[in-house]
Coordinates of C-alpha atoms in Angstrom, one line a residue:
Chain A
M1 CA 17.1 42.3 -40.2
S2 CA 17.8 38.7 -40.1
Q3 CA 15.3 36.0 -39.2
K4 CA 17.1 35.6 -35.9
D5 CA 16.8 39.3 -35.1
Q6 CA 13.2 39.3 -36.1
D7 CA 12.5 36.5 -33.7
D8 CA 14.3 38.4 -31.0
V9 CA 12.2 41.4 -31.5
V10 CA 8.9 39.6 -32.0
H11 CA 9.3 37.4 -28.9
G12 CA 11.5 39.7 -26.9
T13 CA 13.8 36.8 -26.2
N14 CA 17.5 37.2 -26.2
P15 CA 19.1 33.7 -26.6
R16 CA 22.1 35.0 -24.6
E17 CA 19.9 35.5 -21.6
K18 CA 21.2 33.3 -18.8
I19 CA 19.1 30.3 -17.9
A20 CA 19.7 28.2 -14.7
V21 CA 18.4 24.7 -14.3
V22 CA 18.1 24.0 -10.6
G23 CA 18.0 20.3 -10.0
A24 CA 19.5 18.5 -12.9
G25 CA 17.9 15.1 -12.7
A26 CA 16.1 13.4 -15.6
I27 CA 13.7 16.3 -16.2
G28 CA 16.2 19.1 -15.8
L29 CA 18.8 17.5 -18.0
F30 CA 16.3 16.7 -20.7
Y31 CA 14.6 20.1 -21.0
G32 CA 17.7 22.0 -20.1
G33 CA 19.7 19.9 -22.5
L34 CA 17.4 20.6 -25.4
L35 CA 17.5 24.3 -24.7
A36 CA 21.3 24.2 -24.6
K37 CA 21.3 22.2 -27.9
A38 CA 19.1 25.0 -29.4
G39 CA 21.8 27.5 -28.5
Y40 CA 20.5 28.9 -25.2
D41 CA 22.9 29.8 -22.4
V42 CA 21.9 27.1 -19.9
H43 CA 23.7 26.6 -16.6
F44 CA 23.0 23.4 -14.7
L45 CA 23.1 23.0 -11.0
M46 CA 24.1 19.4 -10.5
R47 CA 25.1 17.1 -7.7
K48 CA 24.9 13.5 -9.0
D49 CA 26.9 13.0 -12.2
L50 CA 28.4 16.5 -12.0
D51 CA 32.0 15.3 -12.7
W52 CA 30.8 12.9 -15.4
V53 CA 28.9 15.5 -17.3
K54 CA 31.7 18.0 -16.9
Q55 CA 34.1 15.6 -18.4
K56 CA 32.0 13.6 -20.9
G57 CA 28.9 15.7 -21.5
L58 CA 25.2 14.6 -21.6
I59 CA 23.5 12.1 -23.8
I60 CA 19.8 12.5 -24.6
E61 CA 18.0 9.7 -26.3
W62 CA 14.7 10.7 -27.9
R63 CA 12.8 9.4 -30.9
E64 CA 15.4 7.0 -32.3
E65 CA 17.9 9.8 -32.0
K66 CA 20.9 10.2 -29.6
F67 CA 22.3 13.7 -29.0
H68 CA 25.7 14.1 -27.3
L69 CA 26.0 17.6 -25.7
Y70 CA 29.4 18.7 -24.8
P71 CA 30.6 20.9 -23.2
L72 CA 27.8 21.8 -20.8
Q73 CA 28.0 24.5 -18.2
V74 CA 27.6 22.5 -15.0
F75 CA 28.1 23.8 -11.5
S76 CA 27.9 22.6 -7.9
S77 CA 26.5 25.8 -6.5
T78 CA 24.2 28.6 -7.5
Q79 CA 26.8 31.2 -6.4
Q80 CA 29.0 29.9 -9.3
I81 CA 26.1 30.5 -11.7
G82 CA 25.1 33.9 -10.5
P83 CA 22.1 36.0 -11.6
C84 CA 19.9 34.6 -14.4
K85 CA 16.9 35.8 -16.4
W86 CA 15.2 32.4 -16.2
V87 CA 15.4 29.9 -13.4
I88 CA 13.9 26.5 -14.2
I89 CA 13.2 24.6 -11.1
S90 CA 13.3 20.8 -11.5
L91 CA 14.3 19.8 -8.1
K92 CA 12.0 17.3 -6.4
A93 CA 9.1 19.1 -4.7
S94 CA 10.1 17.3 -1.5
A95 CA 13.3 19.3 -1.5
N96 CA 11.7 22.8 -1.8
D97 CA 13.1 24.0 1.4
A98 CA 16.6 23.7 -0.1
L99 CA 15.5 26.4 -2.6
L100 CA 15.5 29.0 0.2
E101 CA 19.3 28.8 0.0
L102 CA 19.7 27.8 -3.6
L103 CA 17.7 30.5 -5.4
P104 CA 18.9 33.8 -4.0
P105 CA 22.2 33.9 -5.8
L106 CA 20.3 33.5 -9.1
L107 CA 17.8 36.2 -8.7
T108 CA 17.5 39.7 -10.0
P109 CA 14.2 41.7 -9.9
Q110 CA 13.6 40.6 -13.5
T111 CA 14.3 36.9 -12.9
V112 CA 11.4 34.6 -13.9
L113 CA 10.9 31.4 -12.0
V114 CA 9.7 28.4 -14.0
C115 CA 8.4 25.5 -12.0
F116 CA 9.0 22.1 -13.6
Q117 CA 7.8 20.1 -10.6
N118 CA 5.2 17.6 -9.8
G119 CA 2.0 18.2 -7.8
I120 CA 0.2 21.3 -6.8
D121 CA 1.0 24.6 -5.0
N122 CA 4.7 24.6 -5.8
E123 CA 4.2 27.8 -7.7
K124 CA 2.3 29.3 -4.8
W125 CA 5.2 28.4 -2.5
L126 CA 7.7 30.0 -4.9
Y127 CA 5.6 33.1 -5.2
D128 CA 5.1 33.3 -1.4
N129 CA 8.9 33.0 -0.8
F130 CA 10.4 34.8 -3.8
G131 CA 7.6 37.1 -5.1
P132 CA 6.3 39.3 -6.2
R133 CA 7.7 38.2 -9.5
T134 CA 6.5 36.2 -12.5
V135 CA 6.2 32.5 -11.6
I136 CA 5.5 30.2 -14.5
G137 CA 4.3 26.6 -14.1
G138 CA 5.3 24.0 -16.6
I139 CA 3.3 20.7 -16.6
L140 CA 5.3 18.1 -18.3
F141 CA 3.9 15.2 -20.2
V142 CA 6.9 13.0 -20.7
C143 CA 8.1 9.5 -19.9
I144 CA 11.7 10.1 -19.0
N145 CA 14.2 8.3 -16.9
R146 CA 17.9 8.6 -16.2
T147 CA 19.3 5.6 -18.0
G148 CA 23.0 5.9 -17.1
P149 CA 25.5 8.4 -15.8
G150 CA 25.0 11.6 -17.8
K151 CA 22.3 10.0 -19.9
V152 CA 18.6 10.5 -20.0
T153 CA 16.1 8.6 -22.2
N154 CA 12.7 9.9 -23.3
F155 CA 10.4 6.9 -23.7
G156 CA 7.6 9.0 -25.0
F157 CA 5.9 12.4 -25.3
G158 CA 7.5 15.6 -24.1
K159 CA 4.8 18.3 -24.3
V160 CA 4.9 21.1 -21.8
E161 CA 1.8 23.0 -20.8
L162 CA 2.6 26.5 -19.5
G163 CA 0.6 28.8 -17.3
Q164 CA 1.3 31.8 -15.1
Y165 CA 0.8 31.6 -11.4
N166 CA -2.2 33.7 -10.2
A167 CA -2.5 35.5 -13.5
L168 CA -3.3 35.2 -17.2
A169 CA -0.3 34.1 -19.2
G170 CA 1.8 37.3 -19.8
K171 CA 4.8 38.3 -21.9
E172 CA 7.2 36.0 -20.0
V173 CA 5.1 32.9 -20.5
K174 CA 5.0 33.6 -24.3
E175 CA 8.8 34.2 -24.3
F176 CA 9.4 31.0 -22.5
E177 CA 7.1 29.1 -24.7
F178 CA 9.0 30.4 -27.7
M179 CA 12.3 29.2 -26.2
L180 CA 10.9 25.7 -25.6
R181 CA 9.4 25.5 -29.1
S182 CA 12.7 26.6 -30.7
A183 CA 14.3 23.7 -28.8
G184 CA 11.8 21.3 -30.5
I185 CA 9.5 20.9 -27.6
E186 CA 5.7 20.8 -28.1
T187 CA 4.0 23.4 -25.9
E188 CA 0.6 24.8 -25.0
I189 CA -0.3 27.8 -23.0
V190 CA -3.2 26.8 -20.7
P191 CA -5.8 29.3 -19.5
S192 CA -5.7 28.0 -15.9
L193 CA -2.4 26.7 -14.4
E194 CA -4.2 25.3 -11.4
E195 CA -6.7 23.4 -13.5
A196 CA -3.9 21.9 -15.6
R197 CA -2.1 20.9 -12.4
W198 CA -5.2 19.1 -11.1
K199 CA -5.6 17.4 -14.5
K200 CA -2.0 16.1 -14.2
L201 CA -2.8 14.8 -10.8
V202 CA -5.4 12.5 -12.3
W203 CA -2.5 10.6 -13.8
N204 CA 0.2 11.2 -11.1
I205 CA -1.8 10.3 -8.0
P206 CA -2.7 6.7 -9.1
F207 CA 0.3 5.8 -11.3
N208 CA 3.1 7.3 -9.2
G209 CA 1.4 6.1 -6.0
L210 CA 0.4 2.6 -6.9
A211 CA 3.8 2.0 -8.6
V212 CA 5.3 2.4 -5.1
A213 CA 2.6 1.1 -2.8
A214 CA 1.8 -2.1 -4.8
G215 CA 5.3 -3.4 -4.6
G216 CA 7.6 -1.4 -6.8
I217 CA 5.9 -2.0 -10.1
D218 CA 5.8 -0.1 -13.5
V219 CA 2.7 1.2 -15.2
A220 CA 2.3 -1.9 -17.4
E221 CA 2.2 -4.0 -14.2
I222 CA -0.4 -1.8 -12.7
L223 CA -2.6 -2.1 -15.7
A224 CA -2.1 -5.8 -16.0
H225 CA -3.6 -6.3 -12.5
P226 CA -7.4 -5.9 -12.8
E227 CA -8.0 -4.8 -9.2
L228 CA -5.1 -2.2 -9.5
E229 CA -6.6 -1.0 -12.8
R230 CA -9.9 -0.6 -11.0
A231 CA -8.2 1.2 -8.1
T232 CA -6.5 3.5 -10.7
R233 CA -9.8 4.4 -12.3
E234 CA -11.5 5.0 -9.0
L235 CA -8.6 7.2 -7.7
M236 CA -9.0 9.2 -11.0
E237 CA -12.7 9.6 -10.3
E238 CA -11.9 10.9 -6.8
I239 CA -9.4 13.5 -8.2
I240 CA -11.9 14.7 -10.8
R241 CA -14.5 15.0 -8.0
A242 CA -12.0 17.0 -5.9
A243 CA -11.1 19.2 -8.8
K244 CA -14.7 19.9 -9.4
A245 CA -15.1 21.1 -5.9
M246 CA -12.1 23.5 -6.6
G247 CA -14.0 24.8 -9.6
Y248 CA -12.1 22.9 -12.3
C249 CA -14.0 20.8 -14.6
I250 CA -12.4 17.6 -15.9
S251 CA -14.5 15.3 -18.0
N252 CA -14.9 11.7 -16.9
D253 CA -13.9 10.7 -20.5
F254 CA -10.4 11.9 -19.4
I255 CA -10.0 8.7 -17.3
E256 CA -10.3 6.4 -20.4
L257 CA -7.9 8.6 -22.3
Q258 CA -5.3 8.4 -19.4
I259 CA -5.6 4.6 -19.3
E260 CA -5.2 4.3 -23.1
V261 CA -2.2 6.7 -23.2
T262 CA -0.6 4.8 -20.3
R263 CA -1.0 1.4 -22.0
K264 CA 1.2 2.8 -24.8
M265 CA 3.9 3.7 -22.3
G266 CA 5.0 0.1 -21.9
R267 CA 7.0 -0.7 -18.8
Y268 CA 7.5 2.9 -17.8
K269 CA 8.6 3.6 -14.2
P270 CA 6.9 6.8 -12.8
S271 CA 9.3 9.3 -11.2
S272 CA 8.1 8.4 -7.7
L273 CA 9.0 4.8 -8.3
V274 CA 12.5 5.8 -9.4
D275 CA 12.8 8.0 -6.3
Y276 CA 11.6 5.0 -4.1
F277 CA 14.1 2.6 -5.7
E278 CA 16.9 5.2 -5.2
K279 CA 15.7 5.7 -1.6
K280 CA 15.0 9.4 -2.2
P281 CA 12.0 11.0 -0.4
L282 CA 8.8 10.8 -2.3
E283 CA 7.0 14.1 -3.4
I284 CA 4.5 13.1 -0.8
E285 CA 2.8 16.4 0.0
A286 CA 2.9 17.9 -3.5
I287 CA 1.3 14.9 -5.2
W288 CA -0.9 13.3 -2.5
G289 CA -1.0 15.3 0.7
R290 CA -1.9 18.8 -0.5
P291 CA -4.7 17.6 -2.9
L292 CA -6.1 15.5 -0.1
K293 CA -6.0 18.3 2.4
K294 CA -7.5 20.8 -0.1
A295 CA -10.4 18.4 -0.8
R296 CA -10.9 17.9 3.0
A297 CA -11.0 21.6 3.5
K298 CA -13.9 21.7 1.0
G299 CA -15.6 18.9 2.8
I300 CA -14.9 16.4 0.1
H301 CA -14.2 12.8 1.3
L302 CA -11.7 11.0 -0.9
P303 CA -11.4 7.5 0.7
K304 CA -9.0 6.0 -1.7
L305 CA -6.6 9.0 -1.8
Q306 CA -6.7 9.1 2.0
L307 CA -5.6 5.4 2.2
L308 CA -3.0 5.7 -0.6
Y309 CA -1.5 8.8 1.1
A310 CA -1.4 7.1 4.5
I311 CA 0.4 4.1 3.0
L312 CA 2.8 6.2 1.0
D313 CA 3.6 8.5 3.8
S314 CA 4.3 5.5 6.0
L315 CA 6.5 4.0 3.4
N316 CA 8.2 7.3 2.8
C317 CA 9.0 7.7 6.5
R318 CA 10.8 4.3 6.4
I319 CA 12.9 5.0 3.2
Chain B
M1 CA -19.2 -41.1 40.4
S2 CA -16.1 -39.0 40.4
Q3 CA -16.2 -35.4 39.2
K4 CA -14.3 -36.5 36.1
D5 CA -16.9 -39.1 35.2
Q6 CA -19.6 -36.6 35.9
D7 CA -18.0 -34.2 33.5
D8 CA -17.7 -37.0 30.9
V9 CA -21.4 -37.7 31.2
V10 CA -22.6 -34.2 31.4
H11 CA -20.5 -33.0 28.4
G12 CA -20.3 -36.3 26.6
T13 CA -16.6 -35.7 26.2
N14 CA -14.1 -38.4 26.5
P15 CA -10.6 -37.0 27.1
R16 CA -9.2 -40.0 25.2
E17 CA -11.0 -38.9 22.0
K18 CA -8.3 -38.3 19.5
I19 CA -7.7 -34.7 18.4
A20 CA -5.7 -33.7 15.4
V21 CA -4.2 -30.2 15.0
V22 CA -3.6 -29.6 11.3
G23 CA -1.2 -26.9 10.7
A24 CA 0.9 -26.4 13.9
G25 CA 2.0 -22.8 13.6
A26 CA 1.6 -20.3 16.4
I27 CA -2.1 -20.8 16.7
G28 CA -2.2 -24.6 16.4
L29 CA 0.7 -25.0 18.8
F30 CA -0.9 -22.6 21.4
Y31 CA -4.4 -24.0 21.5
G32 CA -3.4 -27.6 20.8
G33 CA -0.6 -27.3 23.4
L34 CA -3.0 -26.1 26.1
L35 CA -5.4 -29.0 25.2
A36 CA -2.5 -31.4 25.5
K37 CA -1.5 -29.9 28.8
A38 CA -5.0 -30.4 30.0
G39 CA -4.7 -34.1 29.3
Y40 CA -6.3 -34.4 25.9
D41 CA -5.0 -36.7 23.3
V42 CA -3.6 -34.2 20.8
H43 CA -1.8 -35.1 17.6
F44 CA 0.0 -32.3 15.8
L45 CA 0.7 -32.3 12.1
M46 CA 3.9 -30.3 11.8
R47 CA 6.4 -29.3 9.2
K48 CA 8.5 -26.5 10.5
D49 CA 10.1 -27.4 13.9
L50 CA 8.9 -31.0 13.7
D51 CA 12.2 -32.5 14.8
W52 CA 12.8 -29.8 17.3
V53 CA 9.4 -30.4 19.0
K54 CA 9.8 -34.1 18.8
Q55 CA 13.2 -33.9 20.6
K56 CA 12.8 -31.0 22.9
G57 CA 9.0 -30.4 23.2
L58 CA 7.1 -27.1 23.1
I59 CA 7.3 -24.0 25.2
I60 CA 4.3 -21.8 25.7
E61 CA 4.7 -18.4 27.3
W62 CA 1.5 -16.9 28.6
R63 CA 0.7 -14.5 31.4
E64 CA 4.1 -14.5 33.1
E65 CA 4.1 -18.3 32.9
K66 CA 6.2 -20.7 30.8
F67 CA 5.0 -24.2 30.2
H68 CA 7.2 -26.8 28.8
L69 CA 5.3 -29.6 27.2
Y70 CA 7.1 -32.9 26.5
P71 CA 6.7 -35.3 25.0
L72 CA 4.2 -34.2 22.3
Q73 CA 2.7 -36.4 19.6
V74 CA 4.0 -34.8 16.5
F75 CA 3.7 -36.2 13.0
S76 CA 4.7 -35.2 9.5
S77 CA 1.6 -36.8 7.8
T78 CA -2.0 -37.3 8.6
Q79 CA -1.7 -41.0 7.6
Q80 CA 0.5 -41.4 10.7
I81 CA -2.2 -39.8 12.9
G82 CA -5.2 -41.7 11.5
P83 CA -8.9 -41.2 12.3
C84 CA -9.8 -38.6 15.0
K85 CA -12.9 -37.3 16.7
W86 CA -11.8 -33.7 16.4
V87 CA -9.8 -32.1 13.7
I88 CA -8.7 -28.5 14.5
I89 CA -7.6 -26.8 11.3
S90 CA -5.1 -24.0 11.9
L91 CA -3.4 -24.1 8.6
K92 CA -3.3 -20.7 6.8
A93 CA -6.5 -20.2 4.8
S94 CA -4.3 -19.5 1.8
A95 CA -3.3 -23.2 1.9
N96 CA -6.9 -24.7 2.0
D97 CA -6.3 -26.7 -1.1
A98 CA -3.8 -28.8 0.7
L99 CA -6.6 -29.9 3.1
L100 CA -8.1 -31.9 0.2
E101 CA -5.2 -34.4 0.7
L102 CA -4.4 -33.8 4.3
L103 CA -7.9 -34.3 5.9
P104 CA -9.2 -37.7 4.5
P105 CA -6.9 -39.9 6.6
L106 CA -8.3 -38.2 9.7
L107 CA -12.0 -38.5 9.0
T108 CA -14.7 -40.9 10.3
P109 CA -18.4 -40.2 9.9
Q110 CA -18.3 -38.8 13.4
T111 CA -15.3 -36.5 12.9
V112 CA -16.0 -32.9 13.8
L113 CA -14.1 -30.2 11.9
V114 CA -13.0 -27.1 13.9
C115 CA -11.9 -24.2 11.8
F116 CA -9.3 -22.0 13.6
Q117 CA -8.6 -19.9 10.5
N118 CA -8.8 -16.2 9.6
G119 CA -11.3 -14.6 7.3
I120 CA -14.7 -15.7 6.1
D121 CA -16.2 -18.7 4.3
N122 CA -13.6 -21.2 5.4
E123 CA -16.2 -23.2 7.2
K124 CA -18.4 -23.2 4.1
W125 CA -15.4 -24.5 2.1
L126 CA -14.9 -27.3 4.6
Y127 CA -18.6 -28.2 4.6
D128 CA -18.7 -28.1 0.8
N129 CA -15.7 -30.4 0.6
F130 CA -16.1 -32.6 3.7
G131 CA -19.7 -32.4 4.7
P132 CA -22.3 -33.1 5.6
R133 CA -20.8 -33.2 9.0
T134 CA -20.5 -30.8 11.9
V135 CA -18.2 -27.9 11.1
I136 CA -17.4 -25.5 14.0
G137 CA -15.8 -22.2 13.6
G138 CA -13.5 -20.8 16.2
I139 CA -12.8 -17.1 16.2
L140 CA -9.6 -16.4 18.1
F141 CA -8.9 -13.2 20.0
V142 CA -5.3 -13.6 20.7
C143 CA -2.0 -11.9 20.1
I144 CA 0.3 -14.8 19.6
N145 CA 3.6 -15.2 17.7
R146 CA 6.1 -17.9 17.3
T147 CA 9.1 -16.6 19.2
G148 CA 11.6 -19.3 18.6
P149 CA 11.9 -22.9 17.5
G150 CA 9.2 -24.9 19.3
K151 CA 8.2 -21.8 21.2
V152 CA 5.0 -19.6 21.1
T153 CA 4.3 -16.5 23.1
N154 CA 0.9 -15.2 23.8
F155 CA 1.2 -11.4 24.2
G156 CA -2.4 -11.0 25.2
F157 CA -5.9 -12.3 25.2
G158 CA -6.8 -15.8 24.1
K159 CA -10.6 -15.9 24.0
V160 CA -12.3 -18.2 21.5
E161 CA -15.7 -17.6 20.1
L162 CA -17.4 -20.7 18.8
G163 CA -20.3 -21.2 16.4
Q164 CA -21.5 -23.9 14.2
Y165 CA -21.6 -23.6 10.4
N166 CA -25.0 -23.1 9.0
A167 CA -26.8 -24.2 12.2
L168 CA -27.4 -23.3 15.8
A169 CA -24.7 -24.5 18.1
G170 CA -25.3 -28.2 18.8
K171 CA -23.9 -30.8 21.1
E172 CA -20.5 -30.9 19.5
V173 CA -20.0 -27.1 19.9
K174 CA -20.8 -27.5 23.6
E175 CA -18.4 -30.4 23.9
F176 CA -15.6 -28.5 22.2
E177 CA -16.3 -25.5 24.4
F178 CA -15.9 -27.7 27.5
M179 CA -12.6 -29.0 26.2
L180 CA -11.2 -25.5 25.6
R181 CA -12.5 -24.3 29.0
S182 CA -11.0 -27.2 30.8
A183 CA -7.7 -26.2 29.1
G184 CA -8.0 -22.8 30.6
I185 CA -9.2 -20.9 27.6
E186 CA -12.0 -18.4 27.8
T187 CA -14.8 -19.2 25.4
E188 CA -18.1 -18.0 24.3
I189 CA -20.7 -19.6 22.0
V190 CA -22.0 -17.0 19.6
P191 CA -25.5 -17.1 18.1
S192 CA -24.2 -16.4 14.5
L193 CA -20.8 -17.7 13.4
E194 CA -20.9 -15.6 10.3
E195 CA -21.7 -12.4 12.2
A196 CA -18.8 -13.1 14.5
R197 CA -16.5 -13.7 11.6
W198 CA -17.5 -10.3 10.1
K199 CA -16.9 -8.7 13.4
K200 CA -13.4 -10.2 13.5
L201 CA -12.8 -8.8 10.0
V202 CA -13.3 -5.3 11.4
W203 CA -10.0 -5.8 13.2
N204 CA -8.2 -8.1 10.7
I205 CA -8.8 -6.1 7.5
P206 CA -7.2 -2.9 8.6
F207 CA -4.5 -4.1 11.0
N208 CA -3.3 -7.2 9.1
G209 CA -3.6 -5.3 5.8
L210 CA -1.9 -2.0 6.8
A211 CA 0.8 -3.8 8.7
V212 CA 1.9 -5.2 5.4
A213 CA 1.0 -2.5 2.9
A214 CA 2.4 0.4 5.0
G215 CA 5.9 -0.9 5.1
G216 CA 6.0 -3.9 7.4
I217 CA 4.9 -2.2 10.6
D218 CA 3.3 -3.4 13.8
V219 CA 0.0 -2.3 15.3
A220 CA 1.6 0.4 17.5
E221 CA 3.3 1.9 14.4
I222 CA -0.1 2.0 12.6
L223 CA -1.8 3.8 15.5
A224 CA 1.2 6.2 15.9
H225 CA 0.6 7.5 12.3
P226 CA -2.5 9.8 12.3
E227 CA -3.4 9.1 8.6
L228 CA -3.0 5.4 9.1
E229 CA -5.2 5.5 12.2
R230 CA -7.8 7.4 10.2
A231 CA -7.5 4.8 7.4
T232 CA -8.0 2.1 10.0
R233 CA -11.2 3.7 11.3
E234 CA -12.5 4.3 7.8
L235 CA -11.8 0.7 6.8
M236 CA -13.6 -0.4 9.9
E237 CA -16.6 1.7 8.9
E238 CA -16.6 0.1 5.5
I239 CA -16.6 -3.4 6.9
I240 CA -19.5 -2.5 9.3
R241 CA -21.4 -1.1 6.3
A242 CA -20.7 -4.3 4.4
A243 CA -21.7 -6.5 7.3
K244 CA -24.9 -4.6 7.6
A245 CA -25.7 -5.4 4.0
M246 CA -25.2 -9.0 4.9
G247 CA -27.7 -8.7 7.7
Y248 CA -25.2 -8.5 10.5
C249 CA -25.4 -5.5 12.8
I250 CA -22.2 -4.2 14.3
S251 CA -22.4 -1.0 16.3
N252 CA -20.1 1.9 15.3
D253 CA -18.9 2.0 18.9
F254 CA -17.2 -1.2 18.1
I255 CA -14.6 0.8 16.2
E256 CA -13.5 2.8 19.2
L257 CA -13.3 -0.4 21.2
Q258 CA -11.1 -2.0 18.6
I259 CA -8.7 1.0 18.6
E260 CA -8.5 1.0 22.4
V261 CA -7.9 -2.7 22.7
T262 CA -5.2 -2.5 20.0
R263 CA -3.4 0.3 21.7
K264 CA -2.9 -2.1 24.6
M265 CA -1.3 -4.7 22.4
G266 CA 1.9 -2.7 22.1
R267 CA 4.2 -3.7 19.2
Y268 CA 2.2 -6.7 18.2
K269 CA 2.8 -8.1 14.7
P270 CA -0.4 -9.3 13.1
S271 CA -0.2 -12.8 11.6
S272 CA -0.2 -11.4 8.0
L273 CA 2.8 -9.3 8.8
V274 CA 4.6 -12.4 10.1
D275 CA 3.6 -14.3 6.9
Y276 CA 4.9 -11.4 4.8
F277 CA 8.2 -11.3 6.6
E278 CA 8.5 -15.1 6.3
K279 CA 7.7 -14.8 2.6
K280 CA 4.6 -16.9 3.0
P281 CA 1.5 -16.3 1.0
L282 CA -1.0 -13.9 2.6
E283 CA -4.5 -15.1 3.4
I284 CA -5.5 -12.7 0.7
E285 CA -8.9 -14.1 -0.3
A286 CA -10.1 -15.1 3.1
I287 CA -9.5 -11.8 4.8
W288 CA -9.8 -9.2 2.0
G289 CA -10.9 -10.7 -1.3
R290 CA -14.1 -12.6 -0.3
P291 CA -15.5 -9.8 1.9
L292 CA -14.9 -7.3 -0.9
K293 CA -16.6 -9.6 -3.5
K294 CA -19.5 -10.4 -1.2
A295 CA -20.1 -6.7 -0.6
R296 CA -19.8 -6.0 -4.4
A297 CA -22.4 -8.7 -5.1
K298 CA -24.7 -6.8 -2.8
G299 CA -24.0 -3.6 -4.7
I300 CA -22.0 -2.2 -1.8
H301 CA -19.0 0.0 -2.8
L302 CA -16.0 -0.2 -0.4
P303 CA -13.4 2.1 -1.9
K304 CA -10.7 1.6 0.8
L305 CA -11.1 -2.1 1.0
Q306 CA -10.8 -2.3 -2.8
L307 CA -7.6 -0.3 -2.8
L308 CA -6.1 -2.2 0.1
Y309 CA -7.0 -5.5 -1.5
A310 CA -5.5 -4.5 -4.8
I311 CA -2.3 -3.4 -3.2
L312 CA -2.0 -6.5 -1.0
D313 CA -2.8 -8.8 -3.9
S314 CA -0.1 -7.2 -5.9
L315 CA 2.4 -7.5 -3.0
N316 CA 1.3 -11.1 -2.5
C317 CA 2.0 -12.0 -6.1
R318 CA 5.5 -10.6 -5.7
I319 CA 6.4 -12.4 -2.4

């Protein structure tokens, strides 16, 4: 038995199992690209850059390295892709409704949905619409932007935290973790997907939000402005307070850690800022609206999140 | 003794006393224009529209009426105007430093300074720099925009509340009130100038601020967006809380009144929004910064004002 076969048996993963990446923006191209590079059978649903990638392939820049992946299996419809074992969803959460038409051609009873989206409750939405089946959430700690046609650049990090929706991490989570690891991606299986999602909000709510609301600025500009830095910290405190009301405990030291980590990102543009510059809808409900409304339902008053959400929603309506 | 002479004696006002209007934007042109129309000797310091107004005069639209005032005494420097009894300051509060050079040519020991500016502590600044002398504050309740070259339109209201800086209203306040009234302007002398200024902030902080931060929208658009309306009310609650800590009591019913009054304004653009569209600096410290810092000094935490100030200051730095 070769090492390869052993891995197959131990992890129950067949590298020939079809994977679909639905929504091949920066995130989908990066993680899907690394899986393809590792030999997995990845099919990308693309709109933007479809012809470019079909003809010239994909370039991934990461850690002083530059991979050129060619050819890639890229498609303009999920009908062309057909049933898959794994469906990685990296469409913007604001476009979830499109999944109602996009996903069915990919699904078999065994298909596992992997949600690589921002914000909370996307896994619930997938489960409610396409369950009962295994829905995995992946929380991405990565600074990644599209830097050209068919090109994505990772400016830092890349770790993926994995958890299963509404259940302890089962066999599929471990299989998917193995796949990511074999593609060179750092992973961790978290005990509570929801808690991990709230923890991610601690960063996303202020940085994605203020980048847009404060004039189209990057994270370095946010931290260079003392009142914006203060607003960032106070927004983080609010999210931690809300998370606590949901039963998730995030230490207040986590705030300092987020600020420190973000200082090292340099002039990184959060994904919402990129969306805003490209005049795409913001992930307004997933990142700001649902957390606010969940906190409200628990009687928790979050004055800064409320104001930020109101401003962003107004800006979003005018994109 | 004619009625005119009687008035002069009773109010101690000589209509021939020179008045200077420093900063002839919408506010300066409107109130100065009405005083000129009433026969007062008004001298306007102008930059924008100077030649237009010199050649064609000023049009004031108010209550279905349209006044054409011509000729007007308009000047490009305060040296040309010379010493005055009354100096009405309607320059943007963000440009106060310019007053250090603009005011001296206008001043005699008897000159009274009348501050027609937004925000708090402008009278203090005038007193600190040009006192000891009588400094009057005028709080303007008016919806007024420049609607063309040499043209201002009053979309509603016009009342002026008057108070004296750091003193009970004295003789000069009563004289100035008489002048405004004889020009057809509703007036009221308030017992506490500072309290009245804080009361005005209850409107200015949310409406001027959100108009800019939420995407360049007018007051009707703010009130049409439920989360922005909620943010408006909660900002108002914060200002009332801060005012209370300063010793000024504003009833919470005042919030409902402000919302109702504002609904009647229609699609009015607050002055900060006009500034923002014209790429002029916002009155950032006078309206948002100083109230926030004064509250902070009293240990009062105003989370929404902090966030709004941070966002506006960041936008303002990028105008």
